[in-house]
């Protein structure tokens, strides 16, 4: 069957048009697919994003490592992170799920304040609500300020995280360290003056990194009401005692001082003491003569 000239021209025209469209599409993908913004690091998780990520990345998909999950200690008792163990002299200024018209969403955490109001609670100690593993300590964004996150394993096997935000200071505790319930992890702050002093406190059921996630939204996401956790895992009033991890750290510290005193007695010198004192200690005249 022979193809006439008109049909042949139509076919060649269609093939030519297709080639032009394919070439234009390939050029467009090469020029615009890897947008500059995809390579910019806006927060702590962007290092893991492919430079040509086609869609916004949900950082909650950055999972905790198996090692972190394995090291998470059993947390069978929880107490208030601010005030005394029962939260004395504090109040909840904004609860979980409260609608905030200015933020156009529901609050994902619990804002705790001292009863003095305004900035009278700035600098007050913030303590670990339960025995946990330190998995984050830093500043995910200026609006969040300093944030500390602990990982806990509940008696029923679930993993939860406690998040403490807007901190003025963060205690010098290395990542991956076990933290005892009631151990100070920071102090109440204002997130660089963005807010009046308060502690933003969250309890989150998650095995992904949660630092820097939105503080407001249409729902409360995977947040748990801290009051329910504190009530369910409240300590027995007749069995109140320091967390074993804190007691162990105190024993280790005491053992270190015992060894130091032994060396001081043996050497009859200040060399052992010099090894543990900060370098910023001003030298005494007697030490300079030595």
Coordinates of C-alpha atoms in Angstrom, one line a residue:
X1 CA 0.0 0.0 0.0
X2 CA 1.5 3.3 -1.1
X3 CA 1.3 6.5 1.1
X4 CA 0.5 9.6 -0.9
X5 CA 2.6 12.8 -0.5
X6 CA 0.0 14.6 1.6
X7 CA -0.2 11.8 4.2
X8 CA 3.6 11.6 4.3
X9 CA 3.9 15.3 5.0
X10 CA 1.4 15.1 7.8
X11 CA 3.2 12.2 9.5
X12 CA 6.6 14.0 9.1
X13 CA 5.1 17.2 10.6
X14 CA 3.7 15.3 13.6
X15 CA 7.1 13.6 14.2
X16 CA 8.9 16.9 14.0
X17 CA 6.5 18.6 16.4
X18 CA 6.9 15.7 18.9
X19 CA 10.7 16.0 18.7
X20 CA 10.5 19.8 19.4
X21 CA 8.1 19.2 22.4
X22 CA 10.4 16.5 23.8
X23 CA 13.5 18.6 23.5
X24 CA 11.7 21.6 25.1
X25 CA 10.5 19.5 28.0
X26 CA 14.0 18.0 28.6
X27 CA 15.5 21.5 28.6
X28 CA 12.9 22.8 31.1
X29 CA 13.5 19.9 33.5
X30 CA 17.3 20.4 33.3
X31 CA 17.0 24.2 34.0
X32 CA 14.3 24.3 36.6
X33 CA 13.9 20.9 38.3
X34 CA 16.8 21.4 40.7
X35 CA 15.7 24.8 42.0
X36 CA 18.2 26.8 44.2
X37 CA 15.9 26.6 47.2
X38 CA 16.2 22.8 47.2
X39 CA 19.8 23.1 48.1
X40 CA 19.4 25.7 50.8
X41 CA 19.5 24.5 54.4
X42 CA 16.7 26.2 56.3
X43 CA 16.7 24.0 59.4
X44 CA 18.5 21.1 61.1
X45 CA 17.2 18.3 58.8
X46 CA 17.8 19.8 55.4
X47 CA 21.2 18.1 55.1
X48 CA 19.2 14.9 54.3
X49 CA 17.1 16.4 51.5
X50 CA 18.1 15.6 47.9
X51 CA 19.0 18.8 46.0
X52 CA 16.2 18.1 43.5
X53 CA 13.5 17.1 46.0
X54 CA 10.3 17.4 43.9
X55 CA 7.9 18.0 46.9
X56 CA 8.2 19.6 50.3
X57 CA 9.9 17.2 52.7
X58 CA 8.0 16.2 55.9
X59 CA 10.8 16.1 58.5
X60 CA 8.8 13.7 60.7
X61 CA 9.9 11.1 58.2
X62 CA 13.5 11.5 59.5
X63 CA 13.3 8.5 61.9
X64 CA 15.2 7.9 65.1
X65 CA 18.0 5.4 64.7
X66 CA 17.7 1.8 66.0
X67 CA 20.4 2.6 68.5
X68 CA 18.5 5.5 69.9
X69 CA 15.3 3.4 70.3
X70 CA 17.3 0.6 71.9
X71 CA 18.9 3.0 74.4
X72 CA 15.6 4.7 75.4
X73 CA 15.1 3.9 79.1
X74 CA 11.9 2.7 80.7
X75 CA 10.0 5.7 82.1
X76 CA 7.4 4.6 84.6
X77 CA 7.1 7.9 86.5
X78 CA 6.6 11.4 85.2
X79 CA 6.5 14.7 87.2
X80 CA 6.1 18.3 86.3
X81 CA 9.0 19.9 84.5
X82 CA 8.4 23.3 86.1
X83 CA 8.0 24.2 89.8
X84 CA 8.1 21.2 92.2
X85 CA 7.2 17.7 91.2
X86 CA 3.5 18.5 91.4
X87 CA 3.9 21.8 89.4
X88 CA 3.4 24.0 92.5
X89 CA 3.5 27.8 91.8
X90 CA 2.9 27.3 88.1
X91 CA -0.1 27.4 85.9
X92 CA -1.1 26.4 82.3
X93 CA -1.4 29.6 80.3
X94 CA -2.3 27.8 77.0
X95 CA -3.2 24.1 76.8
X96 CA -3.0 21.4 74.2
X97 CA -5.6 21.9 71.5
X98 CA -6.5 25.4 72.5
X99 CA -7.5 27.5 69.5
X100 CA -5.3 30.5 68.9
X101 CA -6.9 33.0 66.5
X102 CA -3.7 34.9 66.0
X103 CA -1.9 31.8 64.9
X104 CA -4.9 30.4 63.1
X105 CA -4.5 27.0 64.6
X106 CA -4.7 24.7 67.6
X107 CA -1.8 24.7 70.1
X108 CA 0.3 21.6 69.9
X109 CA 1.7 21.8 73.4
X110 CA 1.3 23.2 76.8
X111 CA 2.6 26.6 77.9
X112 CA 3.6 26.6 81.6
X113 CA 4.2 29.9 83.5
X114 CA 5.2 30.8 87.0
X115 CA 2.5 32.4 89.1
X116 CA 4.3 35.8 89.1
X117 CA 3.4 36.5 85.6
X118 CA 5.2 38.2 82.7
X119 CA 9.0 37.5 82.8
X120 CA 9.2 36.7 86.6
X121 CA 9.8 33.0 85.8
X122 CA 12.7 33.7 83.4
X123 CA 15.7 31.6 84.4
X124 CA 13.7 29.1 86.6
X125 CA 15.1 25.6 86.3
X126 CA 13.4 23.2 83.8
X127 CA 13.7 19.6 84.7
X128 CA 13.2 16.3 82.9
X129 CA 9.6 15.2 83.3
X130 CA 10.7 11.5 83.1
X131 CA 13.7 9.3 82.7
X132 CA 14.9 9.6 79.1
X133 CA 17.5 9.7 76.5
X134 CA 18.7 13.1 75.2
X135 CA 18.2 13.0 71.4
X136 CA 18.1 16.7 70.6
X137 CA 19.5 19.9 72.2
X138 CA 19.8 23.0 70.0
X139 CA 17.9 25.7 68.2
X140 CA 15.8 24.5 65.2
X141 CA 14.7 28.0 64.4
X142 CA 14.8 31.5 66.0
X143 CA 11.0 31.3 66.8
X144 CA 11.6 28.1 68.8
X145 CA 14.7 29.3 70.6
X146 CA 16.6 26.6 72.5
X147 CA 14.9 23.2 72.5
X148 CA 15.6 20.0 74.3
X149 CA 14.0 16.6 73.4
X150 CA 14.1 13.4 75.5
X151 CA 13.0 10.0 74.3
X152 CA 11.1 7.7 76.7
X153 CA 9.9 4.1 76.6
X154 CA 6.6 3.7 78.4
X155 CA 5.7 0.5 80.4
X156 CA 3.3 -0.5 77.6
X157 CA 6.2 -0.4 75.0
X158 CA 5.2 2.8 73.3
X159 CA 7.9 5.5 72.6
X160 CA 7.1 9.1 73.5
X161 CA 9.2 12.2 73.4
X162 CA 9.1 15.1 75.8
X163 CA 9.9 18.5 74.3
X164 CA 11.0 21.6 76.2
X165 CA 11.1 24.8 74.1
X166 CA 11.9 28.6 74.3
X167 CA 14.7 27.8 76.8
X168 CA 17.1 30.5 78.0
X169 CA 19.9 28.1 78.7
X170 CA 20.5 24.4 78.0
X171 CA 22.4 22.2 80.5
X172 CA 25.7 20.8 79.4
X173 CA 24.6 17.3 78.7
X174 CA 26.0 15.4 75.7
X175 CA 23.6 13.9 73.2
X176 CA 22.9 10.2 73.8
X177 CA 23.2 10.6 77.6
X178 CA 20.6 9.1 79.9
X179 CA 18.8 11.9 81.9
X180 CA 17.1 11.2 85.2
X181 CA 13.6 12.4 86.1
X182 CA 13.9 15.7 87.8
X183 CA 17.4 16.4 86.4
X184 CA 17.8 20.0 85.3
X185 CA 18.1 20.3 81.5
X186 CA 17.8 24.0 81.0
X187 CA 16.0 27.2 82.2
X188 CA 12.9 29.1 81.3
X189 CA 13.4 31.6 78.5
X190 CA 11.8 33.9 76.0
X191 CA 13.1 32.5 72.7
X192 CA 15.4 35.6 72.2
X193 CA 12.6 37.9 73.3
X194 CA 10.0 36.6 70.9
X195 CA 7.6 35.9 73.8
X196 CA 7.1 36.5 77.5
X197 CA 9.0 33.9 79.5
X198 CA 7.3 30.5 79.6
X199 CA 8.0 26.9 79.0
X200 CA 6.5 25.3 75.9
X201 CA 6.1 21.6 76.9
X202 CA 5.0 18.8 74.6
X203 CA 4.5 15.1 74.9
X204 CA 4.6 13.4 71.6
X205 CA 4.1 9.7 70.6
X206 CA 6.6 9.3 67.8
X207 CA 9.7 7.5 66.6
X208 CA 10.7 10.4 64.3
X209 CA 12.6 13.7 65.0
X210 CA 10.1 16.2 66.3
X211 CA 12.2 19.3 67.2
X212 CA 11.1 22.3 65.1
X213 CA 7.7 20.8 64.0
X214 CA 4.8 23.3 63.8
X215 CA 3.5 24.5 67.2
X216 CA 0.1 25.2 65.8
X217 CA -2.1 23.4 63.3
X218 CA -5.6 22.3 62.3
X219 CA -5.2 19.3 64.7
X220 CA -2.9 18.5 67.6
X221 CA -1.1 15.9 65.3
X222 CA 0.5 13.1 67.4
X223 CA 0.7 15.2 70.6
X224 CA -0.5 13.8 73.9
X225 CA -2.0 15.9 76.7
X226 CA 0.9 16.2 79.3
X227 CA -1.6 16.3 82.1
X228 CA -2.9 12.8 81.2
X229 CA 0.7 11.4 81.2
X230 CA 1.5 13.1 84.5
X231 CA -1.7 11.7 86.0
X232 CA -1.3 8.1 84.7
X233 CA 2.4 7.9 85.7
X234 CA 2.4 9.9 88.9
X235 CA 4.8 8.8 91.6
X236 CA 3.6 7.0 94.7
X237 CA 3.6 9.6 97.5
X238 CA 4.9 6.9 99.9
X239 CA 7.8 5.9 97.6
X240 CA 9.2 9.3 96.6
X241 CA 12.9 9.0 95.9
X242 CA 15.4 10.4 93.5
X243 CA 15.5 8.8 90.1
X244 CA 18.1 6.0 90.0
X245 CA 20.0 7.7 87.1
X246 CA 20.5 10.8 89.2
X247 CA 21.6 8.7 92.2
X248 CA 24.1 6.8 89.9
X249 CA 25.5 10.1 88.6
X250 CA 25.9 11.3 92.2
X251 CA 27.7 8.1 93.1
X252 CA 30.0 8.5 90.1
X253 CA 30.8 12.1 91.0
X254 CA 31.5 11.1 94.6
X255 CA 33.8 8.3 93.4
X256 CA 35.6 10.9 91.3
X257 CA 36.2 13.2 94.2
X258 CA 37.3 10.3 96.4
X259 CA 39.9 9.4 93.8
X260 CA 40.9 13.1 93.6
X261 CA 41.4 13.4 97.3
X262 CA 43.4 10.1 97.3
X263 CA 45.8 11.6 94.6
X264 CA 46.1 14.9 96.5
X265 CA 47.1 13.0 99.7
X266 CA 49.5 10.7 97.8
X267 CA 51.2 13.4 95.7
X268 CA 51.1 16.2 98.3
X269 CA 50.6 18.6 95.3
X270 CA 48.0 20.6 93.5
X271 CA 48.5 18.8 90.2
X272 CA 45.5 16.6 90.5
X273 CA 43.3 19.5 91.4
X274 CA 44.6 21.5 88.4
X275 CA 43.4 18.7 86.1
X276 CA 39.8 19.2 86.9
X277 CA 39.6 22.9 87.7
X278 CA 38.5 25.2 84.8
X279 CA 41.4 26.9 83.0
X280 CA 39.7 30.3 83.8
X281 CA 40.5 29.9 87.5
X282 CA 42.7 32.9 88.4
X283 CA 46.1 31.7 89.6
X284 CA 47.0 32.4 93.2
X285 CA 50.3 34.0 94.1
X286 CA 51.3 30.9 96.0
X287 CA 50.6 28.8 92.9
X288 CA 52.7 31.2 90.7
X289 CA 55.6 30.8 93.0
X290 CA 55.5 27.1 92.6

